C-alpha cells in the first residue's frame, strides 16, 4: 500500500463540546433571569402598593367625610343618625387598617403608625363621650370635631407619604425590572449568537465529517485497489521470475545429469543453490500475499522426519561449509518413525531456521535437534531446536524478529522468513520461540502436534528413474523456447512421444488433427492463449477432447482455481518439478504405474554420480547443446 497523506478533515469533538456547554450555561442563566423577572412581576402584582395609597386615601377621605358630616350636623342639615353612621364607617375603616393586610405594607410609611395608634386610641374616648352626651346631632358633632379634628393634618401627611413611598418603591422595582430585562435581553442575544455560531460550527463539522467520510472511502478504495494491484504485481512478478527460473533450474538439473566433470557439477550446484534461493525469495513474497489474502493452504502427508531433516541439511550443507560452520544433527523418534503433518511447510520452516543459523553464524557450530515424543493430553509433539553459535539477538528483539519485514541490523534477506515460519507453526497448531544472547548465539525452537505411525507412506516417484512415460502421447503448447527445451529434455528422458505447439491456435489445430493422451497447455501464449485454446478444443472435439493440464508460472491458488473452473483437469506450476508432473500425468491418465513403477519395465535408477563416466566427446556434445539453447529462437 502506498503511503497516503494523513486524512486532514478529521472531525474535532472538543471545541464543539466546549461550545455547546457554554451555550447551555448561558441558556440556563437566561432561564434563571426569566424566572426571576416572573417572580418580580408576581411580587409587584401581589404587593399592595396601590392598596397603601388607596388605604391612606380612604381613611383620609372617611375622616374628611366625618368632619363634613359634623359640620352639616352642626348646621342642622343632618340628624344624629346620619353623623353616627359616618362615625361608625370611620371607626370600621380605622380598625380595618389596623387589622388588615395593608397594615404590614403601610407601617413603612413615616407617621402612619403614630397616626393610626392615635386614631385607634381615640375611638374608645369618642365612644365614651358620645355615650355621655352625644344624643343630638349638634352635641355629637362637637364631640367628633373636638376629639378627631386634630387628625386631619397627620392624615393628610400620611396620605401624601403613602403616595410618595408607593411611587418610590414602584420606581425602584421598575429599575430593578429594567436591569433584569436588560440582562435577559443580553443573555438572549448571547444565546441567539451562540446558537447561530453553534449551527455554523455544527454545519462545518458535518461538512468536515462528510469530507472525512469521503476521504476515508477514497482512502479505503485506494488501499483496496493498491492491495489488488500488489497481488496482481506479485502474481505477475512471480510469473516473470518463475519462467526464467524454470529454465535455469531445469538446465542445471540436466547439467547435473549429463556431466561427468566434478568442477562443472560443483558450479552447477552453486548456481542451482542460488536459483533455489531466488525461488525461495519469490515463494516468501507469494506466501506473504497468500497469508494476507487468507489463501495460505496446507496439505498433510505422512513422512519420515529423519529423511526430511536429512534433505534440509544436505540442501544447506554447502552453504554451511562455505561459512565455515559445522552442522550437527540429533534425531530422537521413540514415538513412531513416521509423522503426519504438512511436510512441505515444515521443510520451509526448517530451511528458514537452518538457513538463518548458517547466515548469522561464521566458523561456528549449528545443532539441529529433532524429537518425536508424547506431549500433554494424549498428543504427540514433533519438537525441533536449531541452535547456533552466531551473532545472537538482543532480548528486546526476540519478539520483533517474528514480525513482517523486521531485520535486526542486517539487510540480507527480506525479513519475511520468520513471520512466515511463525504463521506456519501456529497454523499447524504449534508454537515457536527463541532464546538468544548477543555474541553467544541463538536457539530457535518449535513444536507441532503430529499423528505418528510405523507404517511407511507410499514412496514418491523417483525422478532419476527413466522411461516412465513410454507409450504416452503428449502435446505440449508452449511459446517460450527455453521452457520447451527444459520440458523436452524431461519428456525425452521419460520416454514420452510428444509434439510441440507454439501457441494456442496451433495447439487447437494439432489437437483436432491427432490423437493425444494428454495436452500440457501453457496459459500465456501469443495469438491464442491457453484458456481460449482449451475452450476451442472442447467445443470442437466434444467428449473426445483429451484432458488438458495447465502448465503455468502463476503460482497463486486463485489462478489455479480459475484454470480448473475453465476446464483444466490439473495445474502444474513452473519451475516444473519432475515428480509433480509425473504424478499429475499418472493421476490424469489413471495410470498409477507411472509413479509406482508397477507394470513398466524400468531401467535401474542411475544416480548422477554414476553418469560421471561420460566420454569427453559426450560431455562436449552436452555443453554445445546447452549453449545452443541460448541461441534457439521459436523453434520446436
Ligand atoms: P531475513 O530474511 O532477514 O533473515 P527473517 O525473518 O528470517 O528474515 O529474520 C528476521 C531477522 O531476525 C533477521 O534479519 C536477523 O536479524 C534475525 N535473525 C534470525 N535468525 C537469526 C539467527 N539465527 N541469529 C541471529 N539473528 C537472527
XYZ file of C-alpha atoms and ligand atoms in Angstrom:
663
model
C 0.000 0.000 0.000
C 1.265 3.442 -0.824
C 1.789 5.911 1.991
C -1.007 8.431 1.595
C -1.142 11.780 3.398
C -2.953 11.565 6.728
C -6.596 12.486 6.431
C -6.803 16.147 7.372
C -10.535 16.678 7.685
C -10.824 14.740 10.864
C -13.813 15.956 12.938
C -12.624 17.553 16.188
C -15.057 16.935 19.013
C -13.582 19.068 21.826
C -14.322 22.656 20.585
C -17.878 21.697 19.682
C -18.458 20.157 23.105
C -16.984 23.188 24.876
C -19.096 25.481 22.734
C -22.256 23.501 23.405
C -21.570 23.502 27.154
C -21.047 27.306 27.077
C -24.313 27.852 25.201
C -26.112 25.576 27.644
C -24.696 27.556 30.581
C -25.839 30.864 29.058
C -29.281 29.387 28.342
C -29.591 28.208 31.953
C -28.559 31.715 33.121
C -31.176 33.275 30.829
C -33.827 30.886 32.102
C -32.892 31.856 35.683
C -33.230 35.548 34.758
C -36.601 34.944 33.131
C -37.790 33.142 36.258
C -36.530 35.993 38.427
C -38.422 38.512 36.213
C -41.529 36.433 36.545
C -41.149 36.341 40.321
C -40.501 40.093 40.418
C -43.602 40.738 38.384
C -45.578 38.349 40.510
C -44.357 40.159 43.601
C -45.148 43.527 42.018
C -48.651 42.364 41.244
C -49.263 40.935 44.692
C -47.556 43.754 46.644
C -50.377 46.094 47.866
C -48.586 49.191 46.707
C -51.778 50.706 45.311
C -53.503 49.450 48.482
C -51.199 51.609 50.535
C -52.240 54.699 48.644
C -55.814 53.551 48.492
C -55.961 52.793 52.231
C -54.299 56.100 53.100
C -56.673 57.911 50.784
C -59.721 56.037 52.121
C -59.025 56.748 55.778
C -58.317 60.365 54.950
C -61.487 60.523 52.856
C -63.556 58.881 55.602
C -62.118 61.314 58.102
C -62.944 64.235 55.818
C -66.492 62.925 55.243
C -66.890 62.602 59.008
C -65.705 66.213 59.507
C -68.090 67.432 56.760
C -70.899 65.414 58.379
C -70.036 67.051 61.733
C -70.291 70.455 60.091
C -73.638 69.532 58.498
C -74.884 68.239 61.847
C -73.785 71.444 63.480
C -75.713 73.454 60.902
C -78.755 71.164 61.433
C -78.605 69.780 57.920
C -78.334 66.134 59.052
C -79.690 64.324 62.098
C -77.766 62.382 64.750
C -78.198 59.020 62.967
C -76.567 60.348 59.861
C -73.469 61.588 61.692
C -73.351 58.438 63.794
C -73.387 56.397 60.583
C -70.431 58.414 59.282
C -68.575 57.961 62.574
C -69.154 54.167 62.512
C -67.834 53.988 58.947
C -64.744 55.932 60.032
C -64.221 53.624 63.032
C -64.561 50.486 60.915
C -62.097 51.910 58.376
C -59.582 52.598 61.189
C -59.972 49.071 62.572
C -59.699 47.521 59.109
C -56.482 49.402 58.588
C -55.146 48.275 61.914
C -56.049 44.596 61.389
C -55.967 44.208 57.602
C -53.204 43.339 55.069
C -52.453 46.931 54.362
C -51.020 47.397 57.836
C -47.915 45.384 57.088
C -47.286 47.377 53.930
C -48.217 50.721 55.433
C -46.067 50.616 58.519
C -43.080 51.609 56.350
C -44.786 54.998 55.804
C -43.382 57.519 58.258
C -46.024 58.842 60.705
C -48.539 56.188 59.697
C -48.199 54.068 62.774
C -48.417 57.083 65.091
C -51.477 58.383 63.244
C -53.222 55.037 63.328
C -52.400 54.437 67.004
C -53.691 57.833 67.789
C -56.918 57.197 65.870
C -57.360 53.764 67.468
C -56.736 55.217 70.908
C -59.269 57.982 70.292
C -62.112 55.617 69.367
C -62.968 54.499 72.962
C -62.599 58.096 74.078
C -65.023 59.323 71.407
C -67.348 56.381 72.050
C -67.446 57.236 75.755
C -68.035 60.921 75.032
C -70.861 60.133 72.627
C -72.387 57.751 75.136
C -72.152 60.519 77.740
C -73.620 63.426 75.800
C -73.985 62.847 72.119
C -77.687 62.309 71.894
C -78.428 65.106 69.458
C -76.711 65.867 66.258
C -75.046 69.089 67.371
C -73.542 67.556 70.565
C -72.432 64.542 68.555
C -70.753 66.860 66.065
C -68.962 68.742 68.799
C -67.539 65.584 70.309
C -66.345 64.379 66.921
C -64.773 67.697 65.968
C -63.240 68.059 69.378
C -61.580 64.674 69.502
C -60.958 63.835 65.853
C -60.447 67.216 64.235
C -56.755 67.127 65.101
C -56.274 64.024 62.918
C -56.850 65.998 59.733
C -53.232 67.149 59.452
C -51.474 63.805 60.204
C -53.878 62.014 57.877
C -53.029 64.322 55.016
C -49.329 63.801 55.776
C -49.737 60.031 55.773
C -51.717 60.132 52.532
C -49.014 62.222 50.868
C -46.220 59.954 52.234
C -48.113 56.885 51.053
C -48.253 58.284 47.553
C -44.556 59.175 47.527
C -43.484 55.858 49.142
C -45.539 53.838 46.668
C -44.181 55.770 43.745
C -40.575 55.426 45.039
C -40.995 51.693 45.531
C -42.557 51.423 42.129
C -39.663 53.294 40.573
C -37.163 51.054 42.372
C -38.979 47.960 41.235
C -39.151 49.239 37.695
C -35.435 49.990 37.732
C -34.718 46.514 39.047
C -37.018 45.024 36.440
C -35.384 47.115 33.755
C -31.948 45.797 34.820
C -33.175 42.227 34.880
C -34.816 42.629 31.481
C -31.577 44.154 30.212
C -29.625 41.111 31.389
C -32.253 38.848 29.925
C -32.044 40.639 26.583
C -28.226 40.435 26.679
C -28.457 36.724 27.519
C -30.935 36.183 24.711
C -28.630 37.991 22.285
C -25.736 35.805 23.502
C -27.878 32.679 23.146
C -29.020 33.611 19.671
C -25.444 34.473 18.661
C -24.181 31.247 20.223
C -26.945 29.249 18.571
C -26.006 30.784 15.226
C -22.336 30.053 15.973
C -23.190 26.536 17.094
C -25.210 25.939 13.967
C -22.264 27.231 11.920
C -19.762 25.068 13.770
C -22.064 22.044 13.548
C -22.548 22.575 9.838
C -18.803 22.973 9.435
C -18.234 19.797 11.404
C -20.834 17.979 9.372
C -19.134 19.195 6.241
C -15.769 18.106 7.706
C -17.260 14.737 8.674
C -18.687 14.354 5.217
C -15.357 15.274 3.652
C -13.633 12.923 6.127
C -16.053 10.150 5.229
C -15.445 10.745 1.546
C -11.682 10.911 2.146
C -11.922 7.677 4.109
C -13.872 5.883 1.428
C -11.451 7.179 -1.196
C -8.518 6.072 1.019
C -10.206 2.687 1.561
C -10.828 2.299 -2.143
C -7.224 3.308 -2.842
C -5.978 0.860 -0.185
C -8.069 -1.951 -1.665
C -7.018 -1.004 -5.156
C -3.409 -0.848 -4.045
C -3.752 -4.232 -2.341
C -5.301 -5.668 -5.514
C -2.549 -4.043 -7.547
C 0.030 -5.543 -5.180
C -1.473 -9.016 -5.598
C -1.574 -8.527 -9.372
C 2.007 -7.276 -9.302
C 3.168 -10.181 -7.144
C 1.400 -12.710 -9.346
C 2.916 -11.041 -12.403
C 6.335 -10.859 -10.812
C 6.199 -14.491 -9.797
C 5.225 -15.368 -13.356
C 8.050 -13.343 -14.808
C 10.586 -14.735 -12.350
C 9.425 -18.317 -12.414
C 9.612 -18.574 -16.199
C 13.367 -17.905 -16.405
C 13.904 -19.771 -13.127
C 12.134 -22.727 -14.644
C 14.682 -22.677 -17.407
C 17.660 -22.124 -15.108
C 16.737 -24.904 -12.681
C 15.790 -27.306 -15.478
C 19.053 -26.658 -17.299
C 21.110 -27.044 -14.136
C 19.371 -30.332 -13.436
C 20.175 -31.508 -16.923
C 23.790 -30.441 -16.484
C 23.948 -32.471 -13.304
C 22.515 -35.491 -15.066
C 24.758 -35.246 -18.052
C 28.150 -34.017 -16.983
C 30.892 -36.093 -15.534
C 33.061 -33.112 -14.741
C 33.172 -32.583 -10.996
C 34.091 -28.902 -11.476
C 31.004 -28.305 -13.585
C 28.994 -30.318 -11.063
C 30.139 -28.006 -8.368
C 29.493 -24.829 -10.367
C 26.097 -26.106 -11.411
C 25.440 -26.980 -7.774
C 26.217 -23.423 -6.679
C 24.071 -21.992 -9.472
C 21.311 -24.427 -8.530
C 21.532 -23.358 -4.878
C 21.357 -19.684 -5.901
C 18.385 -20.329 -8.171
C 16.747 -22.221 -5.312
C 17.383 -19.264 -3.036
C 15.822 -16.923 -5.577
C 12.892 -19.309 -5.829
C 12.695 -19.217 -2.018
C 12.506 -15.411 -2.015
C 9.767 -15.432 -4.652
C 7.951 -18.068 -2.600
C 8.318 -15.975 0.589
C 6.737 -12.981 -1.118
C 3.978 -15.160 -2.525
C 3.387 -16.838 0.835
C 3.079 -13.445 2.463
C 0.428 -12.494 -0.115
C -1.320 -15.803 0.467
C -1.340 -15.208 4.244
C -2.734 -11.702 3.667
C -5.488 -12.935 1.383
C -6.306 -15.993 3.517
C -5.109 -18.336 0.784
C -2.258 -19.963 2.661
C -3.088 -23.625 2.136
C -1.891 -26.727 3.986
C -1.648 -30.314 2.886
C -0.850 -33.143 5.300
C 1.202 -36.176 4.306
C 2.882 -38.997 6.211
C 6.670 -38.920 6.142
C 9.843 -39.805 7.980
C 11.059 -36.679 9.833
C 14.630 -38.017 9.774
C 14.540 -38.042 5.964
C 13.144 -34.511 5.942
C 15.905 -33.290 8.263
C 18.491 -35.072 6.120
C 17.034 -33.436 2.992
C 17.147 -29.966 4.551
C 20.670 -30.339 5.941
C 22.016 -31.717 2.666
C 20.432 -28.847 0.722
C 22.135 -26.346 3.036
C 25.357 -28.304 3.670
C 27.449 -26.486 1.084
C 26.245 -23.092 2.319
C 27.190 -24.057 5.892
C 30.574 -25.296 4.716
C 31.226 -22.072 2.792
C 30.742 -20.129 6.024
C 32.978 -22.468 7.996
C 30.094 -23.894 10.016
C 29.732 -27.439 11.283
C 26.199 -28.796 11.293
C 25.388 -31.489 13.873
C 22.100 -33.359 13.656
C 20.494 -35.280 16.529
C 17.250 -37.139 15.983
C 15.155 -38.998 18.545
C 11.913 -40.562 17.428
C 10.712 -43.020 20.065
C 7.034 -42.272 19.482
C 6.874 -43.706 15.940
C 9.003 -43.450 12.889
C 6.581 -41.662 10.600
C 4.630 -38.498 11.352
C 1.688 -36.856 9.613
C 1.659 -33.091 9.138
C 2.366 -30.676 6.262
C 5.780 -31.846 5.105
C 6.339 -29.061 2.577
C 5.518 -26.319 5.092
C 7.674 -27.982 7.748
C 10.508 -28.158 5.255
C 10.026 -24.447 4.608
C 10.328 -23.818 8.379
C 13.448 -25.966 8.746
C 15.108 -24.404 5.695
C 14.374 -20.962 7.100
C 15.655 -21.672 10.630
C 18.720 -23.588 9.482
C 19.337 -21.059 6.688
C 19.208 -18.203 9.215
C 21.514 -20.088 11.630
C 24.043 -20.502 8.799
C 23.567 -16.915 7.610
C 24.141 -15.403 11.068
C 26.979 -17.728 12.167
C 30.540 -17.786 10.870
C 33.053 -20.533 11.769
C 30.708 -21.912 14.392
C 28.551 -24.868 15.228
C 24.930 -25.367 14.361
C 22.967 -28.099 16.086
C 19.654 -29.324 14.772
C 17.861 -31.500 17.302
C 14.534 -33.141 16.425
C 12.415 -35.432 18.568
C 9.004 -37.019 18.401
C 7.671 -37.502 21.892
C 4.366 -37.537 23.778
C 3.078 -34.105 24.768
C 0.268 -33.169 27.141
C -3.284 -34.549 26.688
C -2.519 -37.610 24.541
C -0.843 -35.544 21.837
C 2.442 -36.319 20.189
C 4.771 -33.423 19.536
C 7.428 -33.032 16.920
C 9.969 -30.818 18.672
C 12.787 -29.143 16.777
C 15.583 -26.983 18.067
C 18.089 -25.156 15.869
C 20.953 -23.783 17.954
C 23.832 -21.729 16.595
C 26.928 -20.046 17.998
C 26.433 -16.955 15.841
C 25.898 -13.249 16.427
C 22.830 -13.691 18.644
C 19.831 -11.388 19.017
C 19.299 -8.691 21.695
C 16.500 -9.592 24.142
C 14.294 -6.643 23.107
C 14.181 -8.021 19.572
C 13.205 -11.616 20.391
C 9.552 -10.901 19.693
C 10.029 -8.348 16.911
C 12.065 -10.638 14.653
C 8.878 -12.685 14.114
C 7.186 -9.596 12.670
C 6.981 -8.904 8.981
C 9.902 -7.116 7.265
C 11.875 -6.924 10.512
C 15.622 -7.188 10.202
C 17.885 -6.681 13.196
C 20.713 -4.604 11.830
C 21.098 -6.579 8.607
C 19.662 -6.105 5.174
C 20.464 -9.570 3.970
C 17.090 -11.033 3.012
C 13.576 -9.654 3.074
C 12.732 -10.043 6.760
C 9.795 -12.284 5.824
C 11.139 -15.734 6.724
C 10.398 -15.767 10.454
C 6.959 -14.191 10.067
C 6.001 -16.920 7.586
C 7.641 -19.505 9.845
C 5.586 -18.424 12.847
C 2.399 -18.357 10.732
C 3.095 -21.928 9.581
C 3.845 -23.229 13.093
C 0.744 -21.569 14.528
C -1.427 -22.802 11.666
C -0.095 -26.313 12.345
C -1.292 -25.865 15.943
C 2.165 -25.444 17.452
C 4.333 -22.764 18.998
C 7.702 -21.238 18.261
C 10.214 -19.213 20.256
C 13.804 -18.113 20.572
C 16.428 -17.922 23.317
C 19.435 -15.861 22.437
C 22.333 -13.901 23.873
C 24.165 -11.390 21.656
C 27.652 -12.632 20.847
C 26.929 -16.157 22.073
C 24.310 -17.488 19.681
C 20.645 -18.233 19.243
C 18.397 -21.218 19.813
C 15.182 -21.249 17.822
C 12.731 -23.954 18.868
C 9.290 -25.053 17.822
C 6.862 -27.850 18.497
C 3.905 -29.005 16.435
C 1.367 -31.716 17.203
C 1.648 -34.678 14.811
C -0.009 -38.040 14.247
C 2.502 -40.908 14.408
C 2.661 -44.337 12.798
C 5.126 -47.080 11.981
C 3.711 -47.723 8.519
C 5.803 -46.333 5.709
C 3.985 -43.955 3.341
C 3.859 -44.650 -0.388
C 7.176 -43.636 -1.920
C 7.189 -40.619 -4.209
C 8.263 -41.077 -7.810
C 11.999 -41.081 -8.181
C 12.771 -38.616 -10.972
C 16.001 -40.433 -11.695
C 14.030 -43.424 -12.942
C 13.610 -43.196 -16.697
C 11.015 -44.002 -19.357
C 8.040 -43.791 -17.064
C 6.013 -42.168 -19.855
C 6.837 -44.756 -22.504
C 3.817 -45.130 -24.774
C 2.219 -41.880 -23.613
C 1.460 -39.405 -26.403
C 1.562 -35.767 -25.361
C 1.011 -32.392 -26.963
C 2.884 -29.553 -25.349
C 1.731 -25.990 -26.112
C 4.442 -23.569 -25.008
C 5.644 -20.376 -26.698
C 8.895 -19.976 -24.766
C 11.791 -21.784 -26.472
C 13.798 -22.328 -23.297
C 10.832 -23.763 -21.462
C 10.150 -26.058 -24.392
C 13.699 -27.239 -24.208
C 13.505 -27.936 -20.477
C 10.312 -29.938 -20.849
C 11.611 -31.637 -23.969
C 14.594 -32.989 -22.019
C 12.336 -34.187 -19.242
C 9.824 -35.856 -21.570
C 12.572 -37.425 -23.614
C 14.140 -38.878 -20.500
C 10.778 -40.323 -19.526
C 10.276 -41.824 -22.984
C 7.112 -39.902 -23.908
C 6.086 -39.319 -27.520
C 5.339 -35.614 -27.872
C 4.712 -32.722 -30.230
C 5.076 -29.026 -29.662
C 2.661 -26.229 -30.492
C 3.993 -22.661 -30.352
C 0.687 -21.007 -29.493
C -2.931 -21.778 -28.687
C -4.082 -21.703 -32.301
C -1.511 -24.307 -33.351
C -2.457 -26.389 -30.308
C -6.124 -26.417 -31.386
C -5.221 -27.437 -34.931
C -2.858 -30.184 -33.756
C -5.264 -31.495 -31.101
C -8.003 -31.849 -33.737
C -5.669 -33.458 -36.270
C -4.044 -36.028 -33.995
C -4.999 -38.226 -31.050
C -3.115 -37.225 -27.890
C -3.470 -38.847 -24.495
C -2.935 -35.511 -22.794
C -2.217 -31.870 -23.586
C 0.152 -29.769 -21.468
C -1.008 -26.226 -22.099
C 0.847 -23.049 -21.201
C -1.594 -20.264 -20.232
C 0.068 -17.104 -21.535
C 0.745 -17.541 -25.239
C 0.559 -15.255 -28.259
C -2.164 -15.480 -30.966
C -4.473 -17.543 -28.721
C -3.932 -18.117 -25.014
C -4.195 -21.445 -23.218
C -7.705 -20.958 -21.852
C -9.095 -19.908 -25.253
C -7.386 -22.889 -26.876
C -8.850 -25.220 -24.239
C -12.356 -23.847 -24.866
C -11.904 -24.212 -28.620
C -10.641 -27.812 -28.337
C -13.523 -28.771 -26.059
C -16.053 -27.040 -28.325
C -14.788 -28.731 -31.484
C -13.879 -32.182 -30.144
C -16.698 -32.547 -27.621
C -16.415 -35.654 -25.487
C -13.398 -36.972 -27.366
C -11.268 -33.954 -26.304
C -8.138 -35.098 -24.483
C -7.586 -33.921 -20.882
C -5.726 -30.615 -20.720
C -3.278 -29.824 -17.894
C -2.380 -26.166 -17.303
C 1.337 -25.524 -17.299
C 1.730 -22.188 -15.614
C 4.106 -19.897 -13.837
C 1.140 -18.387 -11.966
C 1.624 -19.819 -8.504
C -1.369 -18.236 -6.789
C -4.019 -20.729 -5.700
C -6.781 -18.473 -7.012
C -5.272 -18.644 -10.507
C -5.255 -22.431 -10.320
C -8.892 -22.400 -9.224
C -9.710 -20.159 -12.183
C -7.941 -22.514 -14.606
C -9.711 -25.545 -13.158
C -13.049 -23.746 -13.385
C -12.286 -23.111 -17.083
C -11.873 -26.866 -17.666
C -8.214 -27.632 -16.959
C -8.041 -31.068 -15.310
C -4.979 -30.094 -13.239
C -2.340 -27.375 -12.890
C 1.419 -27.842 -12.793
C 3.463 -24.862 -11.658
C 6.744 -23.803 -13.231
C 9.608 -24.352 -12.429
C 8.405 -27.836 -13.231
C 9.033 -30.425 -10.590
C 9.513 -33.723 -12.375
C 7.868 -35.764 -9.620
C 4.857 -33.441 -9.589
C 4.496 -33.570 -13.366
C 4.741 -37.378 -13.375
C 2.271 -37.677 -10.511
C -0.147 -35.330 -12.301
C 0.088 -37.262 -15.558
C -0.364 -40.539 -13.634
C -3.448 -39.182 -11.904
C -4.999 -37.633 -15.003
C -4.423 -40.740 -17.155
C -5.390 -43.015 -14.218
C -2.001 -44.712 -14.571
C -0.657 -45.199 -11.021
C 2.033 -47.399 -12.523
C 3.716 -44.253 -13.884
C 4.746 -43.289 -10.384
C 4.695 -46.605 -8.561
C 6.765 -48.375 -11.205
C 4.428 -51.401 -11.352
C 3.823 -52.795 -14.840
C 6.548 -50.780 -16.502
C 9.904 -52.172 -17.370
C 12.076 -49.533 -15.743
C 15.785 -49.307 -16.258
C 17.734 -49.314 -12.986
C 17.944 -45.929 -11.310
C 21.073 -44.094 -12.367
C 22.371 -41.613 -9.787
C 24.047 -38.512 -11.259
C 27.441 -39.540 -9.948
C 27.358 -42.771 -11.997
C 26.942 -40.629 -15.101
C 30.335 -39.149 -14.446
C 31.653 -41.845 -16.768
C 30.690 -39.892 -19.909
C 33.374 -39.642 -22.507
C 34.822 -36.247 -23.191
C 33.095 -36.318 -26.619
C 29.724 -36.858 -24.950
C 30.454 -34.088 -22.499
C 31.235 -31.668 -25.312
C 28.025 -32.607 -27.062
C 26.039 -31.788 -23.892
C 27.806 -28.467 -23.449
C 27.228 -27.469 -27.060
C 23.583 -28.456 -26.679
C 23.277 -26.161 -23.668
C 24.961 -23.252 -25.414
C 22.749 -23.838 -28.471
C 19.715 -23.415 -26.237
C 20.644 -19.809 -25.649
C 20.608 -19.105 -29.372
C 17.461 -21.001 -30.099
C 14.507 -18.897 -31.138
C 10.909 -20.065 -31.525
C 11.534 -23.439 -32.992
C 10.264 -26.698 -31.577
P 15.787 -12.423 6.966
O 15.390 -12.717 5.579
O 16.240 -11.014 7.163
O 16.746 -13.426 7.533
P 13.932 -13.445 8.922
O 12.501 -13.122 9.133
O 14.271 -14.867 8.647
O 14.423 -12.506 7.769
O 14.745 -12.959 10.180
C 14.494 -11.687 10.733
C 15.713 -11.157 11.474
O 15.951 -11.969 12.631
C 16.981 -11.226 10.680
O 17.131 -10.077 9.882
C 18.042 -11.313 11.765
O 18.359 -10.033 12.202
C 17.335 -12.039 12.891
N 17.715 -13.467 12.951
C 17.012 -14.522 12.507
N 17.635 -15.677 12.777
C 18.793 -15.345 13.412
C 19.898 -16.094 13.967
N 19.926 -17.425 13.908
N 20.894 -15.409 14.549
C 20.861 -14.050 14.619
N 19.871 -13.298 14.122
C 18.842 -13.931 13.523
